[in-house]
Every structure is written in C-alpha cells, then in structure tokens.
Amino acid sequence: MGAGAWGTALAKVLADSGNNVRLWARRPELADEINRTHRNADYLDGELPGSIRATGDHAEALDGACTVLMAVPAQTLRANLIGWKDAIDPDATLVSLAKGIELDTLMRMSQVIVAVTGVDPAQVAVVTGPNLASEIAQGQPAATVVACSDSGRAVTIQRALATGYFRPYTNSDVIGAEVGGACKNVIALACGMAAGSGLGENTAAAIITRGLAEIMRLGIALGAKPATLAGLAGIGDLVATCMSPHSRNRSFGERLGRGGTMQAALAATGGHVAEGVTSCESVLALASAYDVEMPLTEAVHGVCHRGLSVDDAVALLLGRTTKPE
C-alpha cells in the first residue's frame, strides 16, 4: 500500500521471491503507467516484474490479502488506515514500512495500526534496516529486519521477502526496530548539516556514535532491547542513512549546512520534506516525556524549527559540560 520508492522496491523484492503482488498507488494514473510499462519512473529506475499488478483502488488491492505492507509516510498512516480498515481481512498480518513517531499522539507506527484497526498487536510486524530503495531495486545485496511478537508471522514474512539479493532476519523486538527507524533520520540530518558546513569524517563518526547513544537511551526507556539497536535496525540503518548520498535526510541536511533555508532545501527536493524534519519534533517530545536526554536531536530541532544556525548548533553541542562516555 503505497507506490513510492520504498513501497515499489519492496513490491519488486516480493515479486522476485515468487509472490503475486498488488501495489496500491494513490494516483490512478501512476497505477496505469506501472501496469502498461512495468516501470515506476517517478520514483525508481529499472523494470518491474510482471507479477506486480498496480491499482488505484484500495479495495481491489486489499481484497483477500493475507499480508498487507503499508508504505505510506508515517504522518499520513492513520488517515490512510481509516479509509482502508473496512477492506482489510481481520486475520491479515499488517506490516509497517513507515519510520516515524506520530506527532499528535507520540505513537509508534505499530501502535497507530492497532489503534485504528483494533487488531491484536501480535498481527502487526515492522520491516526496517539499512534499506536504500534505489540499491535494492538494482538487486544489490542488502539485509533487513522483520520484527513481530508472533514468531510464526515473522517467519512467514521472512520467507516471502527472501531472495538472492535480499536477506531478512527475524526479531521479536518491535519497539527497538521502530525506535531505531524513527530516530536515525534525525541523526542523518545532523550528519548532512555537518558535511554541508565543511566538517569531515571525525565529525561524522562522532555524530553517528553519539547519535546511537541517544537512540539507545530512548529505546531502552521505552522497553527496547539494546541488542536490536546494536544490529541492522539500529546501527545498520543509522550508518546507511547518515552516509549515503541517496539518503534524502542527509541530502536535506547538507543543503541546510551550506547555508540554505528550509524553503530552499524543500524546493531542491521537489517539495518533499525529509522525514527527520518532522520526526525530530515527535522524537524530542517522546524523549521529554520519558526524561531522556537527546542533545543531537535537540540541535536538529533547533535548526529545523527554531531558526538556529548550523554553526550555532555545533557551538552549543561542543560547549556542553564534559562528562564520562
């Protein structure tokens, strides 16, 4: 459900693994284009398997589906689900591909799914990890995490996703998987800001490492397992998003680091807001609710929402009281 870059890339993985896939596109004309050309040129390069059938009708997409993967942006998931829920099989496995914390409620995406649909939390899974859509669509080797409290459902999704180039691992820690996915976009903005302002690899390494420390503090406070955040769903996703030129969050941060305004950075990305710009608000609010210190997230929030310059944000971080690691 969602024919953006990530939804389309994962539809290709599922098709390459031998599944028949229905792909819902918000724009019916995009669905028609995918069916006619077997391409989604707006979002990804390359040809798509013929076993993917696109539709602009959500009821058609959901009819009889035993597994529903939701690839819409985090802040629109609730509104979309409200429109979809009556067409979803009550026993279906619902899989979140979105990475974020809902602004108004501070809910993780799995919690939003349960709240809207009323399904048992054991029916909800999360797919996350160092998964840059453009590389996966090219068939480059990648790994991912399928997190679900029901091990049987996790293994079923794992088998559906396993291909010669895409290796899924199962995990029971849904909280850790979601916290890692939501927070890494914020730290990637910080890495981009540093690179854009001319800072080098020492700075990037420090941001990634200290970023992981604050992600782990928040995750543990919410009940996550440290091992999850030390794996693909945590450090793996963090490194990929912080370092890749294909990462929208890093690229957005670079434009800010070069002195660009939020409006200019938005214009350069075709009006698409990097996920971390919104996530830093909800992540910071969640951290405050649990009395968790997240200085990098706070600095990113200052730049994106309070008019703080990147140079001033760096000075504030370096001026913090020294302490043991």
PDB file of C-alpha atoms in Angstrom:
ATOM      1  CA  MET A   1       0.000   0.000   0.000  1.00  0.00           C
ATOM      2  CA  GLY A   2       1.996   2.929  -1.366  1.00  0.00           C
ATOM      3  CA  ALA A   3       3.872   3.163  -4.668  1.00  0.00           C
ATOM      4  CA  GLY A   4       6.677   5.498  -3.677  1.00  0.00           C
ATOM      5  CA  ALA A   5      10.307   4.412  -3.916  1.00  0.00           C
ATOM      6  CA  TRP A   6      10.286   2.137  -0.846  1.00  0.00           C
ATOM      7  CA  GLY A   7       6.885   0.589  -1.492  1.00  0.00           C
ATOM      8  CA  THR A   8       7.793  -0.132  -5.113  1.00  0.00           C
ATOM      9  CA  ALA A   9      11.214  -1.527  -4.208  1.00  0.00           C
ATOM     10  CA  LEU A  10       9.717  -3.932  -1.668  1.00  0.00           C
ATOM     11  CA  ALA A  11       6.988  -4.938  -4.128  1.00  0.00           C
ATOM     12  CA  LYS A  12       9.820  -5.884  -6.507  1.00  0.00           C
ATOM     13  CA  VAL A  13      11.531  -7.930  -3.769  1.00  0.00           C
ATOM     14  CA  LEU A  14       8.285  -9.789  -3.048  1.00  0.00           C
ATOM     15  CA  ALA A  15       7.718 -10.446  -6.743  1.00  0.00           C
ATOM     16  CA  ASP A  16      11.320 -11.614  -7.239  1.00  0.00           C
ATOM     17  CA  SER A  17      10.743 -14.043  -4.367  1.00  0.00           C
ATOM     18  CA  GLY A  18       7.881 -15.638  -6.312  1.00  0.00           C
ATOM     19  CA  ASN A  19       4.844 -13.847  -4.884  1.00  0.00           C
ATOM     20  CA  ASN A  20       1.946 -12.275  -6.734  1.00  0.00           C
ATOM     21  CA  VAL A  21       1.873  -8.656  -5.588  1.00  0.00           C
ATOM     22  CA  ARG A  22      -0.798  -5.994  -5.713  1.00  0.00           C
ATOM     23  CA  LEU A  23       0.590  -2.466  -5.472  1.00  0.00           C
ATOM     24  CA  TRP A  24      -1.760   0.369  -4.489  1.00  0.00           C
ATOM     25  CA  ALA A  25      -0.902   3.799  -5.866  1.00  0.00           C
ATOM     26  CA  ARG A  26      -2.552   6.955  -4.586  1.00  0.00           C
ATOM     27  CA  ARG A  27      -2.708   8.281  -8.159  1.00  0.00           C
ATOM     28  CA  PRO A  28      -4.640   6.002 -10.558  1.00  0.00           C
ATOM     29  CA  GLU A  29      -2.606   7.323 -13.498  1.00  0.00           C
ATOM     30  CA  LEU A  30       0.580   6.051 -11.829  1.00  0.00           C
ATOM     31  CA  ALA A  31      -1.002   2.607 -11.405  1.00  0.00           C
ATOM     32  CA  ASP A  32      -1.907   2.601 -15.096  1.00  0.00           C
ATOM     33  CA  GLU A  33       1.641   3.567 -16.030  1.00  0.00           C
ATOM     34  CA  ILE A  34       3.125   0.765 -13.913  1.00  0.00           C
ATOM     35  CA  ASN A  35       0.803  -1.809 -15.482  1.00  0.00           C
ATOM     36  CA  ARG A  36       1.475  -0.541 -19.006  1.00  0.00           C
ATOM     37  CA  THR A  37       5.259  -0.020 -18.866  1.00  0.00           C
ATOM     38  CA  HIS A  38       6.322  -2.180 -15.864  1.00  0.00           C
ATOM     39  CA  ARG A  39       8.191   0.870 -14.588  1.00  0.00           C
ATOM     40  CA  ASN A  40       7.699   3.478 -11.884  1.00  0.00           C
ATOM     41  CA  ALA A  41       9.915   6.128 -13.406  1.00  0.00           C
ATOM     42  CA  ASP A  42       8.779   8.826 -10.964  1.00  0.00           C
ATOM     43  CA  TYR A  43      10.497   7.027  -8.104  1.00  0.00           C
ATOM     44  CA  LEU A  44      12.852   4.270  -9.279  1.00  0.00           C
ATOM     45  CA  ASP A  45      14.970   3.258 -12.242  1.00  0.00           C
ATOM     46  CA  GLY A  46      14.622  -0.147 -13.875  1.00  0.00           C
ATOM     47  CA  GLU A  47      11.960  -2.596 -14.920  1.00  0.00           C
ATOM     48  CA  LEU A  48       9.460  -4.179 -12.531  1.00  0.00           C
ATOM     49  CA  PRO A  49       8.390  -7.846 -12.639  1.00  0.00           C
ATOM     50  CA  GLY A  50       5.182  -8.620 -14.499  1.00  0.00           C
ATOM     51  CA  SER A  51       3.740 -10.306 -11.385  1.00  0.00           C
ATOM     52  CA  ILE A  52       3.208  -6.864  -9.822  1.00  0.00           C
ATOM     53  CA  ARG A  53      -0.294  -5.578 -10.567  1.00  0.00           C
ATOM     54  CA  ALA A  54      -0.883  -1.943  -9.676  1.00  0.00           C
ATOM     55  CA  THR A  55      -4.228  -0.376  -8.868  1.00  0.00           C
ATOM     56  CA  GLY A  56      -5.548   2.966  -7.679  1.00  0.00           C
ATOM     57  CA  ASP A  57      -8.463   1.250  -5.912  1.00  0.00           C
ATOM     58  CA  HIS A  58      -7.612   0.348  -2.309  1.00  0.00           C
ATOM     59  CA  ALA A  59     -10.476  -2.161  -2.042  1.00  0.00           C
ATOM     60  CA  GLU A  60      -9.171  -4.031  -5.076  1.00  0.00           C
ATOM     61  CA  ALA A  61      -5.654  -4.021  -3.655  1.00  0.00           C
ATOM     62  CA  LEU A  62      -6.773  -5.350  -0.269  1.00  0.00           C
ATOM     63  CA  ASP A  63      -9.337  -7.914  -1.455  1.00  0.00           C
ATOM     64  CA  GLY A  64      -8.368 -11.299   0.020  1.00  0.00           C
ATOM     65  CA  ALA A  65      -4.872 -10.138   1.009  1.00  0.00           C
ATOM     66  CA  CYS A  66      -3.378 -12.136   3.878  1.00  0.00           C
ATOM     67  CA  THR A  67      -0.398  -9.791   4.261  1.00  0.00           C
ATOM     68  CA  VAL A  68      -0.668  -6.016   3.908  1.00  0.00           C
ATOM     69  CA  LEU A  69       2.501  -3.915   3.779  1.00  0.00           C
ATOM     70  CA  MET A  70       1.977  -0.209   4.463  1.00  0.00           C
ATOM     71  CA  ALA A  71       4.452   2.089   2.743  1.00  0.00           C
ATOM     72  CA  VAL A  72       2.821   5.494   3.161  1.00  0.00           C
ATOM     73  CA  PRO A  73       4.588   8.286   5.115  1.00  0.00           C
ATOM     74  CA  ALA A  74       4.395   7.998   8.888  1.00  0.00           C
ATOM     75  CA  GLN A  75       2.331  11.127   9.434  1.00  0.00           C
ATOM     76  CA  THR A  76      -0.315  10.017   6.896  1.00  0.00           C
ATOM     77  CA  LEU A  77      -0.611   6.392   8.042  1.00  0.00           C
ATOM     78  CA  ARG A  78      -3.555   6.984  10.399  1.00  0.00           C
ATOM     79  CA  ALA A  79      -5.643   8.860   7.810  1.00  0.00           C
ATOM     80  CA  ASN A  80      -4.963   6.212   5.158  1.00  0.00           C
ATOM     81  CA  LEU A  81      -5.763   3.350   7.542  1.00  0.00           C
ATOM     82  CA  ILE A  82      -9.093   4.889   8.475  1.00  0.00           C
ATOM     83  CA  GLY A  83     -10.038   4.668   4.806  1.00  0.00           C
ATOM     84  CA  TRP A  84      -8.637   1.164   4.347  1.00  0.00           C
ATOM     85  CA  LYS A  85      -9.603  -0.680   7.530  1.00  0.00           C
ATOM     86  CA  ASP A  86     -13.014  -1.971   6.400  1.00  0.00           C
ATOM     87  CA  ALA A  87     -11.384  -3.651   3.387  1.00  0.00           C
ATOM     88  CA  ILE A  88      -8.651  -5.401   5.412  1.00  0.00           C
ATOM     89  CA  ASP A  89      -9.125  -9.063   6.332  1.00  0.00           C
ATOM     90  CA  PRO A  90      -9.443  -9.254  10.171  1.00  0.00           C
ATOM     91  CA  ASP A  91      -6.818 -12.015  10.322  1.00  0.00           C
ATOM     92  CA  ALA A  92      -4.318 -10.376   7.961  1.00  0.00           C
ATOM     93  CA  THR A  93      -0.755  -9.658   9.013  1.00  0.00           C
ATOM     94  CA  LEU A  94      -0.237  -5.888   8.893  1.00  0.00           C
ATOM     95  CA  VAL A  95       3.311  -4.756   8.178  1.00  0.00           C
ATOM     96  CA  SER A  96       4.581  -1.226   8.784  1.00  0.00           C
ATOM     97  CA  LEU A  97       7.259   0.046   6.405  1.00  0.00           C
ATOM     98  CA  ALA A  98       6.970   3.639   7.691  1.00  0.00           C
ATOM     99  CA  LYS A  99       9.597   5.107  10.012  1.00  0.00           C
ATOM    100  CA  GLY A 100       8.455   7.755  12.434  1.00  0.00           C
ATOM    101  CA  ILE A 101       6.605   8.751  15.590  1.00  0.00           C
ATOM    102  CA  GLU A 102       3.119  10.217  15.138  1.00  0.00           C
ATOM    103  CA  LEU A 103       3.184  13.906  16.018  1.00  0.00           C
ATOM    104  CA  ASP A 104      -0.046  14.389  17.962  1.00  0.00           C
ATOM    105  CA  THR A 105      -0.096  11.095  19.866  1.00  0.00           C
ATOM    106  CA  LEU A 106       3.639  10.199  20.058  1.00  0.00           C
ATOM    107  CA  MET A 107       2.652   6.675  18.982  1.00  0.00           C
ATOM    108  CA  ARG A 108       4.942   4.337  17.083  1.00  0.00           C
ATOM    109  CA  MET A 109       3.545   3.133  13.749  1.00  0.00           C
ATOM    110  CA  SER A 110       2.610  -0.319  15.084  1.00  0.00           C
ATOM    111  CA  GLN A 111       0.620   1.370  17.831  1.00  0.00           C
ATOM    112  CA  VAL A 112      -1.201   3.513  15.253  1.00  0.00           C
ATOM    113  CA  ILE A 113      -2.096   0.371  13.285  1.00  0.00           C
ATOM    114  CA  VAL A 114      -3.510  -1.335  16.387  1.00  0.00           C
ATOM    115  CA  ALA A 115      -5.403   1.786  17.478  1.00  0.00           C
ATOM    116  CA  VAL A 116      -7.097   2.284  14.101  1.00  0.00           C
ATOM    117  CA  THR A 117      -7.802  -1.332  13.090  1.00  0.00           C
ATOM    118  CA  GLY A 118      -8.318  -2.940  16.502  1.00  0.00           C
ATOM    119  CA  VAL A 119      -6.210  -5.979  15.556  1.00  0.00           C
ATOM    120  CA  ASP A 120      -4.196  -7.962  18.081  1.00  0.00           C
ATOM    121  CA  PRO A 121      -0.676  -6.422  18.402  1.00  0.00           C
ATOM    122  CA  ALA A 122       0.736  -9.866  17.511  1.00  0.00           C
ATOM    123  CA  GLN A 123      -0.686  -9.386  13.980  1.00  0.00           C
ATOM    124  CA  VAL A 124       1.482  -6.304  13.408  1.00  0.00           C
ATOM    125  CA  ALA A 125       5.045  -6.509  12.090  1.00  0.00           C
ATOM    126  CA  VAL A 126       7.713  -3.983  11.166  1.00  0.00           C
ATOM    127  CA  VAL A 127      10.259  -4.189   8.332  1.00  0.00           C
ATOM    128  CA  THR A 128      13.298  -1.978   8.877  1.00  0.00           C
ATOM    129  CA  GLY A 129      17.051  -1.792   8.383  1.00  0.00           C
ATOM    130  CA  PRO A 130      19.696  -0.305   6.078  1.00  0.00           C
ATOM    131  CA  ASN A 131      17.374  -0.410   3.054  1.00  0.00           C
ATOM    132  CA  LEU A 132      18.039   2.318   0.478  1.00  0.00           C
ATOM    133  CA  ALA A 133      15.310   1.752  -2.102  1.00  0.00           C
ATOM    134  CA  SER A 134      17.375   2.595  -5.187  1.00  0.00           C
ATOM    135  CA  GLU A 135      20.050  -0.002  -4.358  1.00  0.00           C
ATOM    136  CA  ILE A 136      17.518  -2.711  -3.527  1.00  0.00           C
ATOM    137  CA  ALA A 137      15.689  -2.072  -6.808  1.00  0.00           C
ATOM    138  CA  GLN A 138      19.008  -2.688  -8.590  1.00  0.00           C
ATOM    139  CA  GLY A 139      19.359  -6.054  -6.856  1.00  0.00           C
ATOM    140  CA  GLN A 140      22.354  -5.028  -4.758  1.00  0.00           C
ATOM    141  CA  PRO A 141      22.875  -7.256  -1.681  1.00  0.00           C
ATOM    142  CA  ALA A 142      21.045  -5.977   1.389  1.00  0.00           C
ATOM    143  CA  ALA A 143      19.691  -7.227   4.706  1.00  0.00           C
ATOM    144  CA  THR A 144      16.623  -6.258   6.694  1.00  0.00           C
ATOM    145  CA  VAL A 145      14.830  -6.981   9.965  1.00  0.00           C
ATOM    146  CA  VAL A 146      11.297  -8.357  10.255  1.00  0.00           C
ATOM    147  CA  ALA A 147      10.154  -7.562  13.795  1.00  0.00           C
ATOM    148  CA  CYS A 148       6.989  -9.170  15.161  1.00  0.00           C
ATOM    149  CA  SER A 149       5.977 -10.558  18.553  1.00  0.00           C
ATOM    150  CA  ASP A 150       4.404 -13.563  16.758  1.00  0.00           C
ATOM    151  CA  SER A 151       7.344 -15.663  15.576  1.00  0.00           C
ATOM    152  CA  GLY A 152       5.197 -17.577  13.083  1.00  0.00           C
ATOM    153  CA  ARG A 153       4.082 -14.420  11.308  1.00  0.00           C
ATOM    154  CA  ALA A 154       7.658 -13.110  11.346  1.00  0.00           C
ATOM    155  CA  VAL A 155       8.940 -16.273   9.654  1.00  0.00           C
ATOM    156  CA  THR A 156       6.143 -16.140   7.052  1.00  0.00           C
ATOM    157  CA  ILE A 157       7.139 -12.585   6.100  1.00  0.00           C
ATOM    158  CA  GLN A 158      10.804 -13.557   6.175  1.00  0.00           C
ATOM    159  CA  ARG A 159      10.203 -16.336   3.645  1.00  0.00           C
ATOM    160  CA  ALA A 160       8.119 -14.049   1.427  1.00  0.00           C
ATOM    161  CA  LEU A 161      10.931 -11.475   1.287  1.00  0.00           C
ATOM    162  CA  ALA A 162      13.956 -13.757   0.948  1.00  0.00           C
ATOM    163  CA  THR A 163      15.696 -13.512  -2.428  1.00  0.00           C
ATOM    164  CA  GLY A 164      19.202 -13.980  -3.767  1.00  0.00           C
ATOM    165  CA  TYR A 165      19.973 -10.337  -3.015  1.00  0.00           C
ATOM    166  CA  PHE A 166      17.710  -9.535  -0.040  1.00  0.00           C
ATOM    167  CA  ARG A 167      18.278 -11.291   3.299  1.00  0.00           C
ATOM    168  CA  PRO A 168      15.654 -10.818   6.052  1.00  0.00           C
ATOM    169  CA  TYR A 169      16.321 -11.570   9.719  1.00  0.00           C
ATOM    170  CA  THR A 170      13.532 -12.040  12.278  1.00  0.00           C
ATOM    171  CA  ASN A 171      13.360 -10.257  15.628  1.00  0.00           C
ATOM    172  CA  SER A 172      10.698 -10.117  18.354  1.00  0.00           C
ATOM    173  CA  ASP A 173      11.616  -6.581  19.462  1.00  0.00           C
ATOM    174  CA  VAL A 174       9.096  -4.351  17.679  1.00  0.00           C
ATOM    175  CA  ILE A 175       9.839  -1.373  19.952  1.00  0.00           C
ATOM    176  CA  GLY A 176      13.568  -1.430  19.206  1.00  0.00           C
ATOM    177  CA  ALA A 177      13.012  -1.801  15.480  1.00  0.00           C
ATOM    178  CA  GLU A 178      10.672   1.183  15.396  1.00  0.00           C
ATOM    179  CA  VAL A 179      12.753   3.457  17.629  1.00  0.00           C
ATOM    180  CA  GLY A 180      15.840   2.838  15.512  1.00  0.00           C
ATOM    181  CA  GLY A 181      13.933   3.567  12.308  1.00  0.00           C
ATOM    182  CA  ALA A 182      12.346   6.762  13.591  1.00  0.00           C
ATOM    183  CA  CYS A 183      15.442   8.290  15.183  1.00  0.00           C
ATOM    184  CA  LYS A 184      18.043   7.557  12.519  1.00  0.00           C
ATOM    185  CA  ASN A 185      16.540  10.102  10.115  1.00  0.00           C
ATOM    186  CA  VAL A 186      17.129  12.864  12.665  1.00  0.00           C
ATOM    187  CA  ILE A 187      20.782  11.893  13.136  1.00  0.00           C
ATOM    188  CA  ALA A 188      21.193  11.720   9.345  1.00  0.00           C
ATOM    189  CA  LEU A 189      20.058  15.342   9.143  1.00  0.00           C
ATOM    190  CA  ALA A 190      22.785  16.209  11.658  1.00  0.00           C
ATOM    191  CA  CYS A 191      25.395  14.349   9.586  1.00  0.00           C
ATOM    192  CA  GLY A 192      24.269  16.167   6.456  1.00  0.00           C
ATOM    193  CA  MET A 193      24.410  19.546   8.189  1.00  0.00           C
ATOM    194  CA  ALA A 194      27.965  18.829   9.337  1.00  0.00           C
ATOM    195  CA  ALA A 195      29.081  17.729   5.858  1.00  0.00           C
ATOM    196  CA  GLY A 196      27.413  20.725   4.228  1.00  0.00           C
ATOM    197  CA  SER A 197      29.227  23.124   6.544  1.00  0.00           C
ATOM    198  CA  GLY A 198      32.584  21.583   5.563  1.00  0.00           C
ATOM    199  CA  LEU A 199      33.209  19.301   8.534  1.00  0.00           C
ATOM    200  CA  GLY A 200      34.901  15.957   7.932  1.00  0.00           C
ATOM    201  CA  GLU A 201      34.961  12.295   8.852  1.00  0.00           C
ATOM    202  CA  ASN A 202      35.873  12.716  12.525  1.00  0.00           C
ATOM    203  CA  THR A 203      32.757  14.794  12.986  1.00  0.00           C
ATOM    204  CA  ALA A 204      30.606  12.297  11.081  1.00  0.00           C
ATOM    205  CA  ALA A 205      31.905   9.412  13.176  1.00  0.00           C
ATOM    206  CA  ALA A 206      31.230  11.348  16.383  1.00  0.00           C
ATOM    207  CA  ILE A 207      27.675  12.224  15.293  1.00  0.00           C
ATOM    208  CA  ILE A 208      26.869   8.634  14.341  1.00  0.00           C
ATOM    209  CA  THR A 209      28.327   7.203  17.564  1.00  0.00           C
ATOM    210  CA  ARG A 210      26.783   9.749  19.916  1.00  0.00           C
ATOM    211  CA  GLY A 211      23.586   9.597  17.878  1.00  0.00           C
ATOM    212  CA  LEU A 212      23.416   5.866  18.517  1.00  0.00           C
ATOM    213  CA  ALA A 213      23.949   6.521  22.235  1.00  0.00           C
ATOM    214  CA  GLU A 214      20.905   8.775  22.427  1.00  0.00           C
ATOM    215  CA  ILE A 215      18.810   6.415  20.294  1.00  0.00           C
ATOM    216  CA  MET A 216      19.682   3.602  22.705  1.00  0.00           C
ATOM    217  CA  ARG A 217      18.788   5.736  25.733  1.00  0.00           C
ATOM    218  CA  LEU A 218      15.345   6.417  24.310  1.00  0.00           C
ATOM    219  CA  GLY A 219      14.852   2.839  23.111  1.00  0.00           C
ATOM    220  CA  ILE A 220      15.748   1.310  26.477  1.00  0.00           C
ATOM    221  CA  ALA A 221      13.439   3.768  28.260  1.00  0.00           C
ATOM    222  CA  LEU A 222      10.594   2.566  26.023  1.00  0.00           C
ATOM    223  CA  GLY A 223      11.417  -1.125  26.545  1.00  0.00           C
ATOM    224  CA  ALA A 224      13.652  -1.922  23.565  1.00  0.00           C
ATOM    225  CA  LYS A 225      16.462  -4.461  23.714  1.00  0.00           C
ATOM    226  CA  PRO A 226      19.969  -2.966  23.366  1.00  0.00           C
ATOM    227  CA  ALA A 227      20.967  -5.802  21.007  1.00  0.00           C
ATOM    228  CA  THR A 228      18.320  -4.689  18.498  1.00  0.00           C
ATOM    229  CA  LEU A 229      19.787  -1.191  18.330  1.00  0.00           C
ATOM    230  CA  ALA A 230      23.299  -2.645  18.020  1.00  0.00           C
ATOM    231  CA  GLY A 231      22.140  -4.549  14.913  1.00  0.00           C
ATOM    232  CA  LEU A 232      20.642  -3.889  11.487  1.00  0.00           C
ATOM    233  CA  ALA A 233      17.607  -1.997  12.806  1.00  0.00           C
ATOM    234  CA  GLY A 234      19.823   0.368  14.795  1.00  0.00           C
ATOM    235  CA  ILE A 235      23.444   0.957  13.835  1.00  0.00           C
ATOM    236  CA  GLY A 236      22.977  -0.613  10.383  1.00  0.00           C
ATOM    237  CA  ASP A 237      20.156   1.708   9.373  1.00  0.00           C
ATOM    238  CA  LEU A 238      21.883   4.642  11.044  1.00  0.00           C
ATOM    239  CA  VAL A 239      25.129   4.240   9.080  1.00  0.00           C
ATOM    240  CA  ALA A 240      23.368   3.804   5.735  1.00  0.00           C
ATOM    241  CA  THR A 241      21.137   6.842   6.213  1.00  0.00           C
ATOM    242  CA  CYS A 242      23.866   9.071   7.637  1.00  0.00           C
ATOM    243  CA  MET A 243      26.483   8.317   4.976  1.00  0.00           C
ATOM    244  CA  SER A 244      24.645   7.696   1.707  1.00  0.00           C
ATOM    245  CA  PRO A 245      24.219  10.413  -0.937  1.00  0.00           C
ATOM    246  CA  HIS A 246      20.938   8.613  -1.774  1.00  0.00           C
ATOM    247  CA  SER A 247      19.577   9.454   1.694  1.00  0.00           C
ATOM    248  CA  ARG A 248      17.002  12.244   1.487  1.00  0.00           C
ATOM    249  CA  ASN A 249      17.650  13.193   5.113  1.00  0.00           C
ATOM    250  CA  ARG A 250      21.407  13.510   4.706  1.00  0.00           C
ATOM    251  CA  SER A 251      21.000  15.457   1.450  1.00  0.00           C
ATOM    252  CA  PHE A 252      18.433  17.783   3.044  1.00  0.00           C
ATOM    253  CA  GLY A 253      20.798  18.387   5.966  1.00  0.00           C
ATOM    254  CA  GLU A 254      23.682  19.142   3.589  1.00  0.00           C
ATOM    255  CA  ARG A 255      21.673  21.909   1.950  1.00  0.00           C
ATOM    256  CA  LEU A 256      20.988  23.426   5.364  1.00  0.00           C
ATOM    257  CA  GLY A 257      24.672  23.075   6.278  1.00  0.00           C
ATOM    258  CA  ARG A 258      25.669  25.017   3.171  1.00  0.00           C
ATOM    259  CA  GLY A 259      23.582  27.919   4.444  1.00  0.00           C
ATOM    260  CA  GLY A 260      20.338  27.151   2.653  1.00  0.00           C
ATOM    261  CA  THR A 261      16.986  27.927   4.202  1.00  0.00           C
ATOM    262  CA  MET A 262      14.308  25.342   4.914  1.00  0.00           C
ATOM    263  CA  GLN A 263      12.330  26.761   1.985  1.00  0.00           C
ATOM    264  CA  ALA A 264      15.297  26.435  -0.384  1.00  0.00           C
ATOM    265  CA  ALA A 265      16.013  22.877   0.781  1.00  0.00           C
ATOM    266  CA  LEU A 266      12.355  21.998   0.233  1.00  0.00           C
ATOM    267  CA  ALA A 267      12.393  23.482  -3.264  1.00  0.00           C
ATOM    268  CA  ALA A 268      15.527  21.491  -4.141  1.00  0.00           C
ATOM    269  CA  THR A 269      13.799  18.237  -3.179  1.00  0.00           C
ATOM    270  CA  GLY A 270      10.648  18.952  -5.176  1.00  0.00           C
ATOM    271  CA  GLY A 271       8.699  19.958  -2.083  1.00  0.00           C
ATOM    272  CA  HIS A 272       9.301  16.625  -0.312  1.00  0.00           C
ATOM    273  CA  VAL A 273      10.081  17.134   3.389  1.00  0.00           C
ATOM    274  CA  ALA A 274      12.804  14.856   4.738  1.00  0.00           C
ATOM    275  CA  GLU A 275      11.287  12.533   7.340  1.00  0.00           C
ATOM    276  CA  GLY A 276      13.714  13.694  10.023  1.00  0.00           C
ATOM    277  CA  VAL A 277      12.393  17.255   9.866  1.00  0.00           C
ATOM    278  CA  THR A 278       9.057  16.061  11.240  1.00  0.00           C
ATOM    279  CA  SER A 279      10.464  13.213  13.317  1.00  0.00           C
ATOM    280  CA  CYS A 280      12.743  15.479  15.354  1.00  0.00           C
ATOM    281  CA  GLU A 281       9.623  17.127  16.810  1.00  0.00           C
ATOM    282  CA  SER A 282       7.890  13.921  17.851  1.00  0.00           C
ATOM    283  CA  VAL A 283      11.093  12.138  18.936  1.00  0.00           C
ATOM    284  CA  LEU A 284      12.099  15.098  21.102  1.00  0.00           C
ATOM    285  CA  ALA A 285       8.624  15.239  22.668  1.00  0.00           C
ATOM    286  CA  LEU A 286       8.740  11.499  23.368  1.00  0.00           C
ATOM    287  CA  ALA A 287      12.206  11.821  24.903  1.00  0.00           C
ATOM    288  CA  SER A 288      10.975  14.651  27.121  1.00  0.00           C
ATOM    289  CA  ALA A 289       8.041  12.524  28.300  1.00  0.00           C
ATOM    290  CA  TYR A 290      10.483   9.820  29.412  1.00  0.00           C
ATOM    291  CA  ASP A 291      13.107  12.278  30.728  1.00  0.00           C
ATOM    292  CA  VAL A 292      15.690  11.113  28.159  1.00  0.00           C
ATOM    293  CA  GLU A 293      18.465  13.491  27.098  1.00  0.00           C
ATOM    294  CA  MET A 294      18.907  13.727  23.282  1.00  0.00           C
ATOM    295  CA  PRO A 295      21.209  16.692  22.544  1.00  0.00           C
ATOM    296  CA  LEU A 296      21.771  15.938  18.840  1.00  0.00           C
ATOM    297  CA  THR A 297      18.041  15.622  18.253  1.00  0.00           C
ATOM    298  CA  GLU A 298      17.521  18.879  20.124  1.00  0.00           C
ATOM    299  CA  ALA A 299      20.134  20.613  17.945  1.00  0.00           C
ATOM    300  CA  VAL A 300      18.479  19.366  14.745  1.00  0.00           C
ATOM    301  CA  HIS A 301      15.122  20.544  16.050  1.00  0.00           C
ATOM    302  CA  GLY A 302      16.642  23.958  16.742  1.00  0.00           C
ATOM    303  CA  VAL A 303      17.889  24.294  13.167  1.00  0.00           C
ATOM    304  CA  CYS A 304      14.715  22.988  11.536  1.00  0.00           C
ATOM    305  CA  HIS A 305      12.085  24.628  13.736  1.00  0.00           C
ATOM    306  CA  ARG A 306      13.577  27.393  15.894  1.00  0.00           C
ATOM    307  CA  GLY A 307      15.762  29.328  13.446  1.00  0.00           C
ATOM    308  CA  LEU A 308      19.084  28.199  14.957  1.00  0.00           C
ATOM    309  CA  SER A 309      22.026  28.319  12.552  1.00  0.00           C
ATOM    310  CA  VAL A 310      24.088  25.175  11.951  1.00  0.00           C
ATOM    311  CA  ASP A 311      27.217  26.921  13.277  1.00  0.00           C
ATOM    312  CA  ASP A 312      25.411  27.892  16.483  1.00  0.00           C
ATOM    313  CA  ALA A 313      24.078  24.354  16.875  1.00  0.00           C
ATOM    314  CA  VAL A 314      27.618  22.948  16.614  1.00  0.00           C
ATOM    315  CA  ALA A 315      28.878  25.504  19.148  1.00  0.00           C
ATOM    316  CA  LEU A 316      26.121  24.562  21.585  1.00  0.00           C
ATOM    317  CA  LEU A 317      26.941  20.854  21.292  1.00  0.00           C
ATOM    318  CA  LEU A 318      30.670  21.398  21.776  1.00  0.00           C
ATOM    319  CA  GLY A 319      30.015  23.754  24.691  1.00  0.00           C
ATOM    320  CA  ARG A 320      28.085  21.177  26.712  1.00  0.00           C
ATOM    321  CA  THR A 321      29.535  20.136  30.076  1.00  0.00           C
ATOM    322  CA  THR A 322      32.158  17.422  29.720  1.00  0.00           C
ATOM    323  CA  LYS A 323      31.339  14.022  31.221  1.00  0.00           C
ATOM    324  CA  PRO A 324      32.274  10.325  31.069  1.00  0.00           C
ATOM    325  CA  GLU A 325      31.263   8.472  27.907  1.00  0.00           C
TER     326      GLU A 325
END
